[in-house]
Amino acid sequence: MRRTKAQAQETRERLMQAALDVFHQRGVARASLHEIAQAAGVTRGALYWHFKNKEDLFDALFARIFDVVSSQLEADIRNAADMLQSLRQAFLNSFERLERDEAYRKFSSVLHLKCEHTEENAAIVAVMTRYFDMWQQNIHTALQMCVAQKRLPADLDVALASIHLKSTLLGLTQLWLFRPHALQLSQVAPVMVDAALGGLQNCPALRLSHAQNPQAHETPNHAHHLQPAGLLVRHG
């Protein structure tokens, strides 16, 4: 009997949830498609009908998270009268979601702690890098808007400022995922976000006039427009 579109979508959703659980339990490199199919209660054939391989499945999981986050940031940028305040709220929403949303927390744990950067895992790492580049471009564009709105200094080194923000966001995320009971994220995150954004406004080392080695600055690899979202953790 032919499956309906709704049934096929339900199977796809079960496979993605099973993949998230197996990746979280075993790590990406050790997880097998057989384990994922078993956890979803489907055959390997059903899995391959929806996904070509493990990388395709991982990409689908990443796209789901990225789409939610990026589309929200894109809307914020499109409508923001105060981009700096919108950026601050996006970061706080992201940390709030990390603390409250189990699926988002699991996926973040997979990315930060359970996705091995090995030759065997090169295709998965390439997927991560692609979405990270998009997220980086989103932040870069948002900071340029802050400068245009005169909420950040006109001579801000946007490339360095982006590194500064990402270091705070990714560092705090990884610290909390590694020892979630050691940090009260709801209390610490606002302080760290405000400190990071305050640094952009006040730190002379982040001004173009203080740049010592522009060639060393990290700049976006791709000229993407804002696209559905990467881990600019916004999620509420």
Short mmCIF file of C-alpha atoms in Angstrom, two decimals:
data_model
loop_
_atom_site.label_atom_id
_atom_site.label_comp_id
_atom_site.label_asym_id
_atom_site.label_seq_id
_atom_site.Cartn_x
_atom_site.Cartn_y
_atom_site.Cartn_z
CA MET A 1 0.00 0.00 0.00
CA ARG A 2 1.37 3.39 -0.97
CA ARG A 3 2.19 5.66 1.89
CA THR A 4 0.52 9.04 2.03
CA LYS A 5 2.51 12.26 2.09
CA ALA A 6 1.62 12.71 5.75
CA GLN A 7 2.88 9.23 6.61
CA ALA A 8 6.11 9.84 4.73
CA GLN A 9 6.63 13.10 6.61
CA GLU A 10 5.96 11.36 9.91
CA THR A 11 8.59 8.74 9.07
CA ARG A 12 11.08 11.47 8.16
CA GLU A 13 10.44 13.23 11.46
CA ARG A 14 10.93 9.98 13.40
CA LEU A 15 14.21 9.37 11.60
CA MET A 16 15.48 12.86 12.39
CA GLN A 17 14.54 12.52 16.07
CA ALA A 18 16.16 9.09 16.21
CA ALA A 19 19.30 10.45 14.55
CA LEU A 20 19.52 13.25 17.10
CA ASP A 21 19.20 10.76 19.97
CA VAL A 22 21.77 8.34 18.54
CA PHE A 23 24.24 11.12 17.68
CA HIS A 24 23.85 12.44 21.22
CA GLN A 25 24.32 9.04 22.84
CA ARG A 26 27.15 7.67 20.70
CA GLY A 27 28.77 10.60 18.92
CA VAL A 28 28.49 11.27 15.21
CA ALA A 29 31.40 9.09 14.05
CA ARG A 30 30.26 6.01 15.97
CA ALA A 31 26.57 6.33 15.12
CA SER A 32 25.41 4.01 12.35
CA LEU A 33 22.45 4.24 10.00
CA HIS A 34 21.39 0.79 11.20
CA GLU A 35 21.15 2.09 14.79
CA ILE A 36 19.22 5.15 13.65
CA ALA A 37 16.74 3.07 11.64
CA GLN A 38 16.25 0.72 14.60
CA ALA A 39 15.68 3.62 16.99
CA ALA A 40 13.10 5.09 14.59
CA GLY A 41 11.37 1.72 14.19
CA VAL A 42 11.84 1.62 10.41
CA THR A 43 13.83 -0.44 7.93
CA ARG A 44 17.15 0.63 6.39
CA GLY A 45 15.29 0.87 3.09
CA ALA A 46 12.87 3.39 4.54
CA LEU A 47 15.78 5.42 5.87
CA TYR A 48 17.48 5.47 2.46
CA TRP A 49 14.24 6.57 0.84
CA HIS A 50 14.47 9.79 2.87
CA PHE A 51 18.24 10.28 3.27
CA LYS A 52 21.17 9.30 1.04
CA ASN A 53 23.64 8.80 3.89
CA LYS A 54 24.57 9.94 7.39
CA GLU A 55 25.84 13.29 6.11
CA ASP A 56 22.49 13.97 4.42
CA LEU A 57 20.68 13.21 7.67
CA PHE A 58 23.03 15.41 9.69
CA ASP A 59 22.56 18.20 7.14
CA ALA A 60 18.77 17.96 7.51
CA LEU A 61 19.06 18.28 11.29
CA PHE A 62 21.38 21.26 10.98
CA ALA A 63 19.14 22.94 8.40
CA ARG A 64 16.14 22.67 10.72
CA ILE A 65 17.94 24.49 13.54
CA PHE A 66 19.62 26.98 11.24
CA ASP A 67 16.40 27.86 9.44
CA VAL A 68 14.60 28.77 12.66
CA VAL A 69 17.46 30.89 13.97
CA SER A 70 18.50 32.62 10.76
CA SER A 71 15.03 33.46 9.61
CA GLN A 72 14.40 35.16 12.95
CA LEU A 73 17.65 37.09 12.74
CA GLU A 74 16.87 38.04 9.14
CA ALA A 75 13.50 39.40 10.27
CA ASP A 76 15.18 41.28 13.11
CA ILE A 77 17.67 42.86 10.72
CA ARG A 78 15.00 43.74 8.20
CA ASN A 79 12.81 45.46 10.81
CA ALA A 80 15.22 46.56 13.51
CA ALA A 81 15.15 50.22 14.47
CA ASP A 82 17.92 49.37 16.94
CA MET A 83 20.04 46.54 15.54
CA LEU A 84 22.31 46.39 18.59
CA GLN A 85 19.35 45.79 20.89
CA SER A 86 17.93 43.21 18.47
CA LEU A 87 21.28 41.43 18.37
CA ARG A 88 21.45 41.40 22.16
CA GLN A 89 17.96 39.92 22.40
CA ALA A 90 18.77 37.32 19.75
CA PHE A 91 21.76 36.14 21.78
CA LEU A 92 19.75 36.01 25.00
CA ASN A 93 16.96 34.10 23.27
CA SER A 94 19.53 31.65 22.03
CA PHE A 95 20.88 30.93 25.50
CA GLU A 96 17.36 30.69 26.89
CA ARG A 97 16.50 28.11 24.27
CA LEU A 98 19.70 26.22 25.01
CA GLU A 99 18.61 25.90 28.63
CA ARG A 100 14.94 25.06 28.04
CA ASP A 101 14.67 23.25 24.69
CA GLU A 102 15.82 19.63 25.00
CA ALA A 103 16.16 19.00 21.26
CA TYR A 104 18.17 22.18 20.75
CA ARG A 105 20.34 21.36 23.74
CA LYS A 106 21.02 17.86 22.42
CA PHE A 107 21.93 19.17 18.99
CA SER A 108 24.23 21.81 20.48
CA SER A 109 25.89 19.10 22.56
CA VAL A 110 26.43 17.02 19.42
CA LEU A 111 28.04 19.98 17.64
CA HIS A 112 30.28 21.09 20.47
CA LEU A 113 31.16 17.86 22.23
CA LYS A 114 30.30 14.84 20.09
CA CYS A 115 31.23 15.62 16.51
CA GLU A 116 34.76 14.36 16.00
CA HIS A 117 36.99 16.35 13.65
CA THR A 118 38.63 13.35 12.00
CA GLU A 119 39.28 12.29 8.42
CA GLU A 120 36.52 9.71 8.74
CA ASN A 121 34.11 12.48 9.72
CA ALA A 122 35.27 14.98 7.08
CA ALA A 123 31.92 15.15 5.25
CA ILE A 124 30.07 15.92 8.49
CA VAL A 125 32.63 18.58 9.44
CA ALA A 126 32.18 20.13 5.98
CA VAL A 127 28.44 20.45 6.67
CA MET A 128 29.19 22.15 9.99
CA THR A 129 31.66 24.52 8.35
CA ARG A 130 29.14 25.54 5.69
CA TYR A 131 26.52 26.52 8.25
CA PHE A 132 29.10 28.16 10.50
CA ASP A 133 30.16 30.37 7.57
CA MET A 134 26.54 31.43 7.10
CA TRP A 135 26.21 32.24 10.80
CA GLN A 136 29.44 34.21 10.63
CA GLN A 137 28.10 36.22 7.71
CA ASN A 138 24.87 36.91 9.63
CA ILE A 139 26.81 38.36 12.55
CA HIS A 140 29.05 40.35 10.22
CA THR A 141 26.03 41.89 8.46
CA ALA A 142 24.30 42.67 11.78
CA LEU A 143 27.41 44.46 13.08
CA GLN A 144 27.65 46.51 9.89
CA MET A 145 24.04 47.60 10.48
CA CYS A 146 24.91 48.59 14.05
CA VAL A 147 27.69 50.80 12.70
CA ALA A 148 25.37 52.30 10.08
CA GLN A 149 22.82 53.10 12.83
CA LYS A 150 25.61 54.74 14.86
CA ARG A 151 25.12 52.24 17.69
CA LEU A 152 28.72 51.10 17.31
CA PRO A 153 31.80 53.21 16.49
CA ALA A 154 32.30 54.16 12.85
CA ASP A 155 35.89 52.87 12.97
CA LEU A 156 34.95 49.50 14.51
CA ASP A 157 36.97 46.65 13.02
CA VAL A 158 33.95 44.51 12.14
CA ALA A 159 36.03 41.40 11.42
CA LEU A 160 37.68 41.53 14.86
CA ALA A 161 34.38 42.43 16.49
CA SER A 162 32.80 39.33 14.96
CA ILE A 163 35.58 37.14 16.38
CA HIS A 164 35.13 38.79 19.77
CA LEU A 165 31.39 38.04 19.81
CA LYS A 166 31.75 34.47 18.56
CA SER A 167 34.42 33.75 21.17
CA THR A 168 31.99 34.78 23.90
CA LEU A 169 28.97 32.98 22.48
CA LEU A 170 30.69 29.74 21.56
CA GLY A 171 32.84 29.71 24.68
CA LEU A 172 29.93 30.17 27.07
CA THR A 173 27.86 27.61 25.16
CA GLN A 174 30.58 25.00 25.37
CA LEU A 175 31.33 25.70 29.04
CA TRP A 176 27.68 25.23 29.95
CA LEU A 177 27.23 22.09 27.86
CA PHE A 178 30.32 20.56 29.45
CA ARG A 179 29.17 21.30 33.02
CA PRO A 180 25.54 22.49 32.95
CA HIS A 181 25.14 22.32 36.72
CA ALA A 182 28.17 24.52 37.35
CA LEU A 183 26.66 27.63 35.70
CA GLN A 184 23.34 29.38 36.10
CA LEU A 185 23.04 30.20 32.42
CA SER A 186 20.00 32.44 32.87
CA GLN A 187 22.05 34.65 35.21
CA VAL A 188 25.46 34.45 33.53
CA ALA A 189 24.43 34.82 29.88
CA PRO A 190 23.04 38.41 30.13
CA VAL A 191 26.20 39.56 31.90
CA MET A 192 28.49 37.96 29.33
CA VAL A 193 26.46 39.22 26.38
CA ASP A 194 26.42 42.78 27.77
CA ALA A 195 30.16 42.61 28.45
CA ALA A 196 30.85 41.43 24.92
CA LEU A 197 28.66 44.11 23.32
CA GLY A 198 30.10 46.75 25.65
CA GLY A 199 33.54 45.78 24.43
CA LEU A 200 32.48 46.55 20.87
CA GLN A 201 31.44 50.03 21.94
CA ASN A 202 34.37 50.87 24.18
CA CYS A 203 37.44 48.73 23.53
CA PRO A 204 40.17 50.62 21.57
CA ALA A 205 41.75 47.33 20.49
CA LEU A 206 38.69 46.63 18.33
CA ARG A 207 39.07 49.86 16.32
CA LEU A 208 40.56 49.92 12.84
CA SER A 209 43.14 52.46 13.97
CA HIS A 210 44.55 49.85 16.40
CA ALA A 211 44.65 46.94 13.96
CA GLN A 212 48.15 45.55 13.92
CA ASN A 213 47.81 42.74 11.41
CA PRO A 214 44.74 42.99 9.17
CA GLN A 215 45.79 39.86 7.26
CA ALA A 216 45.25 37.83 10.42
CA HIS A 217 41.63 38.89 10.77
CA GLU A 218 38.96 36.31 10.12
CA THR A 219 36.52 37.45 7.46
CA PRO A 220 33.44 35.70 6.10
CA ASN A 221 34.31 33.03 3.56
CA HIS A 222 31.13 33.49 1.57
CA ALA A 223 29.14 36.53 0.57
CA HIS A 224 25.85 34.93 1.61
CA HIS A 225 22.90 37.11 2.33
CA LEU A 226 21.23 36.41 5.62
CA GLN A 227 19.83 32.93 5.38
CA PRO A 228 18.02 30.59 7.67
CA ALA A 229 19.95 30.27 10.70
CA GLY A 230 22.89 28.80 12.14
CA LEU A 231 23.73 28.68 15.48
CA LEU A 232 23.22 32.18 16.26
CA VAL A 233 21.44 30.79 19.05
CA ARG A 234 18.33 32.77 19.21
CA HIS A 235 15.67 30.43 19.97
CA GLY A 236 13.07 31.16 22.46
#
